Phi, psi and omega in degrees: 000134177277140184298337171207175184300155181229167169255157181293320179303315187302309189295326183283322172307311180307317186279341179296327177301335175267004173105002177279149179208155176292332180300104173243168184317318176291345196109241180237123177251140170202183189200136159245106192278070186262001179229006183071016186247356179044062182272085192292145177236154179245155170217174177276165186290344184267008173256010191294320183296324175293319173304317186289326178290319176305305179306326187260358188290141179303343184286335188265345192303319192276007190234152168294137172235169181198158174207142177276132173246152191214133176256099193291328180292318184278338185058058178203156178190192186186188175264127169264112181250140185239132187280163184308145175096321179075021173259357176224147173216158174221166188223130181234116174290111180230357184252111177036066179307135176286139189244148165293125186292336182276337185217078189297349183282351182251138174286150174275068182303331179300321179292309177307319182298307180300329178284323189267312194293317173311317171294327188275340167298325174308335180242030174093019168299120185250344182193000000 
């Protein structure tokens, strides 16, 4: 939870400083859940600014929205979901998920937390 509402653009920019990007193996993937179907869309990398504008549009503020983020050096990523009002978000590791070496069925959540949390604290992540 953030101390106050954030924009998807601000979160993506904060994460970019730590190697995260909207550019993932399939291009840019995003969703505006205005029909409760979570119908993900694809766009090309050069449309990233347009995608962010759609997600941060006043028309989308009352809907859950999401974007895939990817860490090209670590070769992993997932879905970053923002709930209506934009003070809550969640992350699901879905792209080449990092696994624990001793328990490959489990995700290495410590790695994801260490890679995601510090830059988000800088923009108001509170819990």
